[in-house]
Amino acid sequence: MFTFEACVKNLKEALKAEKLGANRIELCDNLSEGGTTPSYGTIIMAKQKLNIPIMVIVRPRGGDFLYSDVEFEIMKKEIELCKSLGIYGVVFGILNEDKNIDVKRTKDLVDLAKPMQVTFNMAFDEVYDKEKALEQLIKIGVDRVLTKGGAASATDGKEIIKNLIKKSNGKIIILPGGDITKNNYEAFGKYVGAEEFHGTKIVGKLD
């Protein structure tokens, strides 16, 4: 059974995605910047109105994934808010200046988030040694990795995604995203071995 995670930029899109058959929502704001944390009010109303699990992106701004101490504190506060509301999970990614996983900060956030689900976002695509990063995220306790295989789209990065799924060995979920739609997920999933899919059009057009 496939899982479809619809990436949405507001509650209106989230409600439409649910009607169209989404199994899970990634709730964002500012998708033009790659997604930032939605407002507290939006998170509360989504929790009240939706009947499917919600993953809330925790990202204080667009741009890179190198965060200041203040931005890191903001992320912790946002995770605590989501946890207090009973949100299903959170999505974030933190790198070091050398474009490797910031293991300490990532572990701090994962430990804070549990028992919520945790997805490491497409910051993963900027990491050079993806197999090493995958092992680090498994050890930290991350539940899934959102990736387009380091390419412009998941279809362009399909060989890397296929390899990551093989390397994951069931210890972590590889969640392909980036130009995956309701029209191409089936063939793509069969090729790479994916069972979960992420996208703004994974269940159809939302806006």
XYZ file of C-alpha atoms in Angstrom:
207
model
C 0.000 0.000 0.000
C 1.450 3.349 -1.071
C 1.471 6.442 1.147
C 0.910 9.843 -0.451
C 2.183 12.885 1.446
C 0.792 16.104 -0.015
C 2.990 19.157 0.410
C 0.703 22.158 0.961
C 1.160 25.871 1.596
C -2.039 26.545 3.524
C -5.023 24.909 5.196
C -7.230 25.273 2.116
C -4.836 23.125 0.096
C -4.532 20.656 2.969
C -8.288 20.121 3.079
C -8.433 19.641 -0.692
C -5.528 17.196 -0.598
C -7.324 15.122 2.016
C -10.441 14.986 -0.170
C -8.325 13.899 -3.135
C -6.896 10.974 -1.189
C -3.736 12.175 0.530
C -2.679 9.900 3.382
C -0.570 12.547 5.108
C 0.090 16.286 4.894
C 3.300 18.256 5.038
C 2.080 21.641 6.230
C 4.212 24.589 5.125
C 4.205 28.300 4.475
C 6.223 30.104 1.765
C 6.690 27.168 -0.592
C 8.308 29.567 -3.067
C 11.237 29.616 -0.610
C 11.220 25.871 -0.153
C 8.819 25.987 2.780
C 8.947 27.654 6.182
C 7.100 26.996 9.448
C 3.381 27.784 9.175
C 1.696 30.049 11.704
C 0.603 28.701 15.067
C -3.020 29.396 14.138
C -2.682 27.436 10.904
C -1.211 24.463 12.766
C -4.022 24.527 15.351
C -6.771 24.710 12.725
C -5.162 22.000 10.600
C -5.099 19.725 13.642
C -8.792 20.454 14.251
C -10.008 20.154 10.655
C -7.948 17.330 9.153
C -8.494 13.633 9.736
C -5.104 12.513 8.417
C -1.625 12.847 9.976
C 0.122 16.209 9.723
C 3.858 16.740 9.370
C 4.759 20.355 10.153
C 7.856 21.829 8.572
C 10.134 23.445 11.156
C 12.226 25.955 9.243
C 12.610 29.518 10.539
C 13.538 30.970 7.133
C 14.304 30.135 3.539
C 17.838 29.890 2.209
C 20.542 27.599 3.517
C 20.346 25.061 6.328
C 23.009 26.655 8.533
C 21.219 28.073 11.535
C 22.318 30.570 14.163
C 21.906 29.853 17.866
C 18.789 32.023 17.943
C 17.290 30.249 14.910
C 18.029 26.894 16.560
C 16.152 28.031 19.670
C 13.220 29.064 17.467
C 13.170 25.567 15.953
C 13.099 23.997 19.405
C 10.181 26.211 20.448
C 8.251 25.300 17.294
C 8.816 21.598 17.904
C 7.612 21.972 21.482
C 4.453 23.734 20.232
C 3.737 20.958 17.724
C 4.295 18.336 20.406
C 1.921 20.113 22.801
C -0.793 20.102 20.117
C -0.438 16.378 19.442
C 0.864 16.868 15.901
C 1.909 13.631 14.173
C 5.376 14.785 13.163
C 7.865 17.474 12.197
C 10.186 18.049 9.258
C 13.567 19.773 9.486
C 17.186 19.632 8.368
C 20.384 21.109 9.767
C 23.823 21.063 8.134
C 27.331 22.141 9.077
C 29.335 24.609 7.010
C 31.055 21.669 5.286
C 27.615 20.488 4.066
C 27.500 17.449 6.317
C 24.722 16.602 8.772
C 24.936 18.642 11.973
C 24.712 15.489 14.052
C 24.560 17.085 17.494
C 21.850 19.610 16.703
C 19.851 17.096 14.688
C 19.947 14.627 17.587
C 18.902 17.367 20.015
C 15.842 18.140 17.887
C 14.965 14.473 17.320
C 15.168 13.772 21.049
C 12.989 16.815 21.730
C 10.442 15.809 19.071
C 9.894 12.208 20.102
C 7.451 10.476 20.176
C 6.464 12.547 17.112
C 7.657 11.288 13.752
C 10.685 13.078 12.293
C 11.516 13.608 8.634
C 14.899 15.042 7.644
C 14.165 17.449 4.807
C 15.865 18.107 1.464
C 18.879 19.590 3.213
C 19.938 15.965 2.721
C 20.343 16.625 -1.001
C 23.176 19.079 -0.321
C 25.234 16.447 1.502
C 28.039 14.959 -0.616
C 28.352 11.554 1.098
C 24.710 10.519 1.232
C 25.350 6.958 2.383
C 27.303 8.199 5.408
C 24.569 10.773 6.124
C 21.920 8.062 5.914
C 23.736 5.966 8.509
C 24.036 9.005 10.779
C 20.309 9.729 10.535
C 19.448 6.094 11.260
C 21.633 6.174 14.359
C 20.069 9.456 15.521
C 16.578 7.997 15.200
C 15.138 9.918 12.252
C 12.106 8.160 10.759
C 12.383 9.216 7.114
C 14.438 11.233 4.659
C 12.846 13.503 2.059
C 15.059 13.547 -1.021
C 15.247 14.049 -4.745
C 18.557 12.226 -4.863
C 20.603 15.403 -4.957
C 19.309 16.178 -8.446
C 16.949 18.783 -9.893
C 14.071 16.329 -9.531
C 13.481 12.883 -8.078
C 13.238 11.429 -11.556
C 16.681 12.833 -12.373
C 18.004 11.430 -9.093
C 16.280 8.061 -9.349
C 19.481 5.986 -9.367
C 20.674 7.555 -6.115
C 17.212 7.193 -4.571
C 17.110 3.544 -5.605
C 20.488 2.992 -3.964
C 19.426 4.829 -0.789
C 16.324 2.661 -0.480
C 18.488 -0.434 -0.842
C 20.988 0.873 1.742
C 18.229 1.844 4.178
C 17.398 -1.848 4.611
C 14.096 -1.011 6.281
C 15.778 1.006 9.063
C 14.603 4.370 7.741
C 12.033 5.412 5.116
C 13.250 7.098 1.954
C 10.583 9.583 0.852
C 11.098 10.695 -2.766
C 9.908 14.198 -3.605
C 10.466 16.721 -6.376
C 8.283 16.433 -9.488
C 6.620 13.248 -8.267
C 2.953 13.434 -9.277
C -0.146 11.257 -9.389
C 0.754 10.550 -13.016
C 4.302 9.259 -12.579
C 4.586 7.894 -9.017
C 3.635 4.340 -9.944
C 6.339 3.737 -12.540
C 8.865 5.668 -10.465
C 8.028 3.697 -7.319
C 8.299 0.393 -9.121
C 11.756 1.325 -10.403
C 13.273 2.614 -7.157
C 11.298 0.493 -4.688
C 9.617 3.392 -2.877
C 6.374 2.995 -0.940
C 5.900 6.613 0.166
C 5.747 9.653 -2.108
C 5.814 13.400 -1.485
C 4.738 16.286 -3.683
C 2.533 19.283 -4.309
C 0.706 17.318 -7.037
C 0.919 13.803 -5.640
C -2.892 13.584 -5.419
C -3.658 16.186 -8.075
C -3.676 19.957 -8.516
C -4.383 21.756 -5.241
C -4.405 25.467 -6.095
